[in-house]
mmCIF file of C-alpha atoms and ligand atoms in Angstrom:
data_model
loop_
_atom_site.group_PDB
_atom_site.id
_atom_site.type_symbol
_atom_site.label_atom_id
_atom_site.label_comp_id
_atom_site.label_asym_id
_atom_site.label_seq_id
_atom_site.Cartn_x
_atom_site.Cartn_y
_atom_site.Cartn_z
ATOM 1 C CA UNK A 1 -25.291 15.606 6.706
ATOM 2 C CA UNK A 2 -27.565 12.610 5.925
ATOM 3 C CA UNK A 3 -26.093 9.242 5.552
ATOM 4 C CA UNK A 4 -28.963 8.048 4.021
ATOM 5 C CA UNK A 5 -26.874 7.402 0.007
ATOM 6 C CA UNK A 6 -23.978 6.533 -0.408
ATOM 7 C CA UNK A 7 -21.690 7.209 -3.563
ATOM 8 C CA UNK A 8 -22.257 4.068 -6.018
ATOM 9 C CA UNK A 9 -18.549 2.379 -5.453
ATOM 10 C CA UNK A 10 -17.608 -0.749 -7.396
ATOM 11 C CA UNK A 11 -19.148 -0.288 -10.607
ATOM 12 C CA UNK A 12 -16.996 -0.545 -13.653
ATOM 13 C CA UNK A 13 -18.047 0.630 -16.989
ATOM 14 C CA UNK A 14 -16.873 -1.906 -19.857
ATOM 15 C CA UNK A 15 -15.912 -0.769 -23.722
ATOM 16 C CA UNK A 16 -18.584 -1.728 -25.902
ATOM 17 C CA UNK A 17 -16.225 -4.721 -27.043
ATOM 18 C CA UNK A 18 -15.904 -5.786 -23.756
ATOM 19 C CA UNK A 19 -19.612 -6.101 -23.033
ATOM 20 C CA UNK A 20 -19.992 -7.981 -25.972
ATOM 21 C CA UNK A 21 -17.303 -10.741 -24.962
ATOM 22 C CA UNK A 22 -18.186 -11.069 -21.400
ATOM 23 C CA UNK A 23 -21.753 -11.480 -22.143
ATOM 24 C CA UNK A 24 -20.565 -14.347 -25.563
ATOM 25 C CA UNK A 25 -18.505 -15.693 -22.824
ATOM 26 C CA UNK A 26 -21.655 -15.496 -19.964
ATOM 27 C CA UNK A 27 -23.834 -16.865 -23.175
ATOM 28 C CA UNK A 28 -21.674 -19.950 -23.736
ATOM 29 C CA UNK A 29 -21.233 -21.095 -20.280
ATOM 30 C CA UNK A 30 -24.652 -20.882 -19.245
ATOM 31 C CA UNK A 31 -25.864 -22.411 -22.303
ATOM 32 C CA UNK A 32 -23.971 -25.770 -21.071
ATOM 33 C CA UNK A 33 -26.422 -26.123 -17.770
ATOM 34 C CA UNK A 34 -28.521 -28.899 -17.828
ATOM 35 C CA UNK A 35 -30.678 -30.004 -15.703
ATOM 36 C CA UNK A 36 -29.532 -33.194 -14.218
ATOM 37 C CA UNK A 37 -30.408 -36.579 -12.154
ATOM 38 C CA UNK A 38 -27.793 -38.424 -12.279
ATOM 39 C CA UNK A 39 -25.291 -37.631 -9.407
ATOM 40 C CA UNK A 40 -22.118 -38.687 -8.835
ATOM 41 C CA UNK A 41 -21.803 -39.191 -4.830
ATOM 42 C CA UNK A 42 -18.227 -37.318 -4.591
ATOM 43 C CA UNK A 43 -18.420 -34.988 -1.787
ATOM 44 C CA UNK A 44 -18.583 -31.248 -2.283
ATOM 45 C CA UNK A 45 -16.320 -29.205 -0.082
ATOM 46 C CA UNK A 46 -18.508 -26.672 1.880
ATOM 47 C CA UNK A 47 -16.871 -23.744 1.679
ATOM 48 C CA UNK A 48 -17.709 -23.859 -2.327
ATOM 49 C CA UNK A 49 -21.545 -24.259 -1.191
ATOM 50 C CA UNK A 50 -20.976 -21.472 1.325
ATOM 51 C CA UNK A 51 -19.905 -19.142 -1.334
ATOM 52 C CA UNK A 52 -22.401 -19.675 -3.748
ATOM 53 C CA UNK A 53 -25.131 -18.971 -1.160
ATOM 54 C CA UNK A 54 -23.070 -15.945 -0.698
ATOM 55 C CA UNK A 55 -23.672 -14.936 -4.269
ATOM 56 C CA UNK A 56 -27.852 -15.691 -3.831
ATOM 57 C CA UNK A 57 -27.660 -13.642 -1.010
ATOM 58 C CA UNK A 58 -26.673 -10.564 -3.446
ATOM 59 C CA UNK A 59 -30.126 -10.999 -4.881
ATOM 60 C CA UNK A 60 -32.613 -7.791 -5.158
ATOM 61 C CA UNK A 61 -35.484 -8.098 -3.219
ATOM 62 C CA UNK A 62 -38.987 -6.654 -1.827
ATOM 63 C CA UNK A 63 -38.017 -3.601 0.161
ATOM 64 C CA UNK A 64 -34.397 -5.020 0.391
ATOM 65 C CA UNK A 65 -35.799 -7.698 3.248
ATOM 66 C CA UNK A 66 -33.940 -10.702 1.749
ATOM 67 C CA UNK A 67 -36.767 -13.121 2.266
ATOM 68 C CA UNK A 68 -34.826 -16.337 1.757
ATOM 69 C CA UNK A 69 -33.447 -19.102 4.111
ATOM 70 C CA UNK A 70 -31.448 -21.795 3.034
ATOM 71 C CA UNK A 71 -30.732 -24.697 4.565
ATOM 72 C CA UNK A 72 -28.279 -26.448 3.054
ATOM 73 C CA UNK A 73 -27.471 -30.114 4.061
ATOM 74 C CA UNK A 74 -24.813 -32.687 3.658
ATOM 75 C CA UNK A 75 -25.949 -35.371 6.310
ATOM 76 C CA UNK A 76 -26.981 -38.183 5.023
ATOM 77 C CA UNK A 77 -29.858 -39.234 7.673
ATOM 78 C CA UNK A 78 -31.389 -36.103 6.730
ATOM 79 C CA UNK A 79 -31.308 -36.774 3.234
ATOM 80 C CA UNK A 80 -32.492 -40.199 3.401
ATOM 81 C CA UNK A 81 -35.783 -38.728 5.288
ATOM 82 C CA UNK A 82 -36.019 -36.508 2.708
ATOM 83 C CA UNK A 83 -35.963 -39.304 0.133
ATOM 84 C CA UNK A 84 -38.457 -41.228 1.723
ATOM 85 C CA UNK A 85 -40.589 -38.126 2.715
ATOM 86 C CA UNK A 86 -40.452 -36.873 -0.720
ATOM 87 C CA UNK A 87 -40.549 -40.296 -2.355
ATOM 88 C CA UNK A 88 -44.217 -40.719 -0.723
ATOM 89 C CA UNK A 89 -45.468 -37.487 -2.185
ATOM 90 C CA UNK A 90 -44.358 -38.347 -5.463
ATOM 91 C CA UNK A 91 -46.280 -42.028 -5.764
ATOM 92 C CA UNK A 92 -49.466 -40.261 -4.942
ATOM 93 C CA UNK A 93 -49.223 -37.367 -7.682
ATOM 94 C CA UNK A 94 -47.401 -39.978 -10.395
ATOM 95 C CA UNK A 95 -50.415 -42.208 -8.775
ATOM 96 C CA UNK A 96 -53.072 -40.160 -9.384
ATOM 97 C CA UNK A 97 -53.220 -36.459 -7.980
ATOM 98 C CA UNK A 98 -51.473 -35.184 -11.055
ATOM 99 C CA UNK A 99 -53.751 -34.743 -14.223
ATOM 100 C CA UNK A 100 -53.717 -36.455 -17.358
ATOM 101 C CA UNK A 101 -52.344 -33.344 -19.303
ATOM 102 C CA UNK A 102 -49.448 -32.558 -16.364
ATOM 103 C CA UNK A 103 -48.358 -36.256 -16.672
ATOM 104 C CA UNK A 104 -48.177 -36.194 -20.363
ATOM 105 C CA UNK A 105 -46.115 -32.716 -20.313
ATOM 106 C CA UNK A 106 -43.130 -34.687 -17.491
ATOM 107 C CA UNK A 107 -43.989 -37.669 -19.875
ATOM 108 C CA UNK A 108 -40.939 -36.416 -21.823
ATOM 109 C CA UNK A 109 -38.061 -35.883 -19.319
ATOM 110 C CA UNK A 110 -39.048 -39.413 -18.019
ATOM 111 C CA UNK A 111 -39.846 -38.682 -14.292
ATOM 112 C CA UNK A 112 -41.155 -41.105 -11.713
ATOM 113 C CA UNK A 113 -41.752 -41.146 -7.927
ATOM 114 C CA UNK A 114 -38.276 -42.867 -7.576
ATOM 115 C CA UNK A 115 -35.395 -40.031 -6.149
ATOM 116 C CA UNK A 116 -32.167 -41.946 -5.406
ATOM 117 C CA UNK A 117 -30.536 -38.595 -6.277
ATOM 118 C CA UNK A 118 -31.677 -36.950 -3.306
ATOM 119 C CA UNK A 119 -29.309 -39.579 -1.345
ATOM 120 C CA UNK A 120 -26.469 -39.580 -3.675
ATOM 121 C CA UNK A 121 -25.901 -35.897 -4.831
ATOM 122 C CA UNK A 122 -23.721 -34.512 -1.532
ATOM 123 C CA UNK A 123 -26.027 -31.519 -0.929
ATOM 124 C CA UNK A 124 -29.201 -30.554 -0.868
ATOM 125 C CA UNK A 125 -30.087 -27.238 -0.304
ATOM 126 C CA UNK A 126 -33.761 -25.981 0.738
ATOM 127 C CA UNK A 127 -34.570 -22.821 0.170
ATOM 128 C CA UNK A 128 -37.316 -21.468 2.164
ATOM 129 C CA UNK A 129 -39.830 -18.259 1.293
ATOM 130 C CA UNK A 130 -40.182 -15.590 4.080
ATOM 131 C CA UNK A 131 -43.487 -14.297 4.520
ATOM 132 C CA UNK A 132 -42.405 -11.916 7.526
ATOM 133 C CA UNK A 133 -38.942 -10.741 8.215
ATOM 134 C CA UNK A 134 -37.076 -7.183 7.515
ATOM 135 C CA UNK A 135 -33.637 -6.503 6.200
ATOM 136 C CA UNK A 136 -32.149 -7.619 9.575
ATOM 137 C CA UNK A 137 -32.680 -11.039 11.313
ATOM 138 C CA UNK A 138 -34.926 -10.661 13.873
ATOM 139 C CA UNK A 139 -37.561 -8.157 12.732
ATOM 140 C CA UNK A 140 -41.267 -9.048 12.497
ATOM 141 C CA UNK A 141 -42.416 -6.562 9.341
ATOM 142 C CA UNK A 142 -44.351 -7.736 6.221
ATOM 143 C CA UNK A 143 -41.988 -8.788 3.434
ATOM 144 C CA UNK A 144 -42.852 -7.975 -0.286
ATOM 145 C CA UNK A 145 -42.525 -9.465 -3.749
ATOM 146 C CA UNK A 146 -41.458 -12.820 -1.610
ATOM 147 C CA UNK A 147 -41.945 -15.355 -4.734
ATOM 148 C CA UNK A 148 -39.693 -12.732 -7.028
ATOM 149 C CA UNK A 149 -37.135 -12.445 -4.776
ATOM 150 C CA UNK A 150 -37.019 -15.695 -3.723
ATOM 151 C CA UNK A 151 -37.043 -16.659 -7.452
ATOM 152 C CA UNK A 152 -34.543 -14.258 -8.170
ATOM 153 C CA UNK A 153 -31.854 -15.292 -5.705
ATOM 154 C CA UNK A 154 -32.165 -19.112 -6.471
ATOM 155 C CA UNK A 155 -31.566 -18.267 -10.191
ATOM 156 C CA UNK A 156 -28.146 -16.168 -8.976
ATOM 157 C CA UNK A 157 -27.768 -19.394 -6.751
ATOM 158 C CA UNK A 158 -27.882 -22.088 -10.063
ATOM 159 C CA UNK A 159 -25.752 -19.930 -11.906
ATOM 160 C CA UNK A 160 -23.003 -19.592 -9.098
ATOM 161 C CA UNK A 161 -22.803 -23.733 -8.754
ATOM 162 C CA UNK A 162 -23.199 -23.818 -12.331
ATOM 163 C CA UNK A 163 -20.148 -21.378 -12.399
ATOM 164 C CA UNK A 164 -18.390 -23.744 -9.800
ATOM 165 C CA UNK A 165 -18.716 -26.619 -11.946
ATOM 166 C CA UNK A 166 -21.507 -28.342 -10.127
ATOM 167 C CA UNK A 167 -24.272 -29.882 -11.365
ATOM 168 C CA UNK A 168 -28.185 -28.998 -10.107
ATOM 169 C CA UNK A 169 -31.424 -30.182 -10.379
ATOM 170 C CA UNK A 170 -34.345 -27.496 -9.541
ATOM 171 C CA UNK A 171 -36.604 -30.128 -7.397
ATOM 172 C CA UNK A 172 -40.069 -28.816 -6.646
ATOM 173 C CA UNK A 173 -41.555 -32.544 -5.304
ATOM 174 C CA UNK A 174 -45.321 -31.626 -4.354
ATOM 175 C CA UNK A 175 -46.421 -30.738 -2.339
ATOM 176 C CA UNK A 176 -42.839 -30.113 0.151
ATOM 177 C CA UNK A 177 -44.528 -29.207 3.604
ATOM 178 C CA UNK A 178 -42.220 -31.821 4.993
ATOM 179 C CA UNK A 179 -39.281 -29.774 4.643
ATOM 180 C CA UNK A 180 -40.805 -27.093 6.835
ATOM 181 C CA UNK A 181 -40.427 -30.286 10.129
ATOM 182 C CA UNK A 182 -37.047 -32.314 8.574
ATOM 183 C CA UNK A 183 -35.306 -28.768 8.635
ATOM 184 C CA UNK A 184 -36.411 -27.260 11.461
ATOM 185 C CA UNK A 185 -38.193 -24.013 10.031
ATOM 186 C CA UNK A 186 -40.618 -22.384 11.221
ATOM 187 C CA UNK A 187 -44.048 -22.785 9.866
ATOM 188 C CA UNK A 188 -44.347 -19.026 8.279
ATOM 189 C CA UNK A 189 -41.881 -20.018 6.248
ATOM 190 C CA UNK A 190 -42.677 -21.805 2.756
ATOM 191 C CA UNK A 191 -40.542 -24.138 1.347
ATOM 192 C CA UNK A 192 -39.541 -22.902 -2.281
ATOM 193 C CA UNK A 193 -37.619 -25.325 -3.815
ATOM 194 C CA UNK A 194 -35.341 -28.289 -3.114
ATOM 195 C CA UNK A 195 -32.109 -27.467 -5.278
ATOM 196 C CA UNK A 196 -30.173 -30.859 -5.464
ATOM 197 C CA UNK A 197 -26.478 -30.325 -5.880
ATOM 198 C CA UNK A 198 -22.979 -32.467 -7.131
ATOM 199 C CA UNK A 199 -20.943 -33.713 -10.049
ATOM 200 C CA UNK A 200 -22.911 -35.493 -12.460
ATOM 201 C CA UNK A 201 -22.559 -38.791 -12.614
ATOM 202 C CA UNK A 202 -20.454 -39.902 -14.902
ATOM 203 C CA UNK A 203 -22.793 -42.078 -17.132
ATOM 204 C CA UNK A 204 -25.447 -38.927 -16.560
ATOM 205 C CA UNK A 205 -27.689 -38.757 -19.264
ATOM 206 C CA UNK A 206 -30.142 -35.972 -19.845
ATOM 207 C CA UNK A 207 -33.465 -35.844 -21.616
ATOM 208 C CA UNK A 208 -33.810 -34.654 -25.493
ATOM 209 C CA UNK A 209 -36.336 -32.662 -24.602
ATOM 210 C CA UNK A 210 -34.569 -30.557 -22.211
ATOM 211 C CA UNK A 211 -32.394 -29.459 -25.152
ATOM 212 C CA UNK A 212 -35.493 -27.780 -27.152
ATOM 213 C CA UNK A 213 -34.274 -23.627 -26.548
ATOM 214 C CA UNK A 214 -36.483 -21.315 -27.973
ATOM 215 C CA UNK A 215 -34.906 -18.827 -30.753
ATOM 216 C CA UNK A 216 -34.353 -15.049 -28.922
ATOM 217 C CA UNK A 217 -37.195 -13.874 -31.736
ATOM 218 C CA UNK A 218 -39.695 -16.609 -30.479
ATOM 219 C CA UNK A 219 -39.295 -15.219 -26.999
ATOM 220 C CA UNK A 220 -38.562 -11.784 -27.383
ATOM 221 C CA UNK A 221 -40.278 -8.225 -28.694
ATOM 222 C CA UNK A 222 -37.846 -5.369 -29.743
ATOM 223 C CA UNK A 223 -40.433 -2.461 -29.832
HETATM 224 N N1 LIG B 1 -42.468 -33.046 -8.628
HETATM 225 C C1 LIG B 1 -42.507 -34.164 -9.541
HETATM 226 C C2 LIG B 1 -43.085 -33.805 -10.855
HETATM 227 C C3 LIG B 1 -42.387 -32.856 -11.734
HETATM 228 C C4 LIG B 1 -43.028 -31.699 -12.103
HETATM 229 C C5 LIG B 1 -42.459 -30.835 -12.996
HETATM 230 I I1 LIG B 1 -43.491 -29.230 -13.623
HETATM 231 C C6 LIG B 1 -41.184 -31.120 -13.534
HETATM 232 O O1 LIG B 1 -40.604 -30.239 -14.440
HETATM 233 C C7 LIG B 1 -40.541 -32.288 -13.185
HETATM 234 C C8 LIG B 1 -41.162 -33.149 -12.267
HETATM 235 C C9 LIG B 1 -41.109 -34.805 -9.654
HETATM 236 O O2 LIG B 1 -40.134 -34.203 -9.211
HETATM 237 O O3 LIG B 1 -40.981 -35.893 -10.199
#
């Protein structure tokens, strides 16, 4: 007999009244994320980290080939390179490289090429886009959908600190080839995303902009 399906275990169908409160519930919770850049420097225990980069790892993906790498990282020499590394980027777009219409749209949520946060928050965690891979370490065949997936499994990765209480800030500085050398990946590997992570600090304060949602019927069709 094949083994190639299995039965689908796991899967429990909810009451109609069910779905509706544990997606209210899912609504409400999520609706509280924000964006921040304020960190508090309190250290994060790392099994909590661990487990929410469990929960990314659930992502779907291209072909099932998981095409992430994360490299999550607590010490703070390596954070203070990143600073600096990332710090130098950021004066020559806020400098210059950026256009006039790109500054004016960050104009806004107040950004500059100053990053204490990615010192103070207790983790950062890179996450890094697989070109080449399989779905087992080790293999060498041509991953698919990369950017989706990749997108995909840091969303499941917000939501699961979000869920753990911790604060995040989705930091794309530009361009981030210096992650590829501070954390040791190889170069077919394209850094993604720099997802800063802690407790807010407690004076955080987040841009008014960031609280403009559109309505479901201004981004959504029923047909
Ligand atoms: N990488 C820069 C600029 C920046 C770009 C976008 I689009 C943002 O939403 C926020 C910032 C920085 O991190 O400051």
């Amino acid at each position: 007999m094949s083994d190639k399906y299995v039965p689908l275990t796991g899967y429990e169908r909810q009451t109609e009244d069910q779905m509706r409160e544990t997606v209210e519930g899912l609504r409400e919770e999520l609706s509280r994320r924000r964006s921040i850049r304020m960190f508090s420097s309190d250290p994060v225990p790392r099994d909590i980290i661990e487990n929410c980069l469990k929960v990314a790892g659930t992502a779907p993906s291209g072909a099932n080939h998981q095409p992430w790498h994360f490299v999550a990282i607590s010490d703070s020499e390596v954070k203070q390179k990143i600073r600096e590394a990332a710090e130098e980027e950021e004066r020559e777009f806020y400098g210059g490289r950026a256009s006039e219409e790109w500054l004016d749209a960050l104009d806004p949520l107040g950004t500059d090429d100053h990053k204490p946060f990615l010192e103070t928050a207790p983790w950062l965690i890179a996450v890094f886009a697989q070109r080449r891979g399989g779905e087992v370490v080790g293999q060498d065949k041509k991953n698919y959908y990369v950017t989706e997936s990749v997108g995909l499994a840091t969303g499941m990765l917000i939501t699961a600190l979000h869920k753990a209480g911790l604060g995040t800030l989705t930091h794309t500085p530009a361009p981030m080839g210096f992650l590829t050398e501070i954390c040791g990946r190889p170069k077919t590997e394209k850094p993604f995303v720099l997802m800063v992570v802690g407790y807010p600090d407690p004076n955080c304060q987040v841009p008014t902009h960031a609280l403009i949602k559109k309505e479901l019927s201004e981004m959504t069709t029923f047909i």
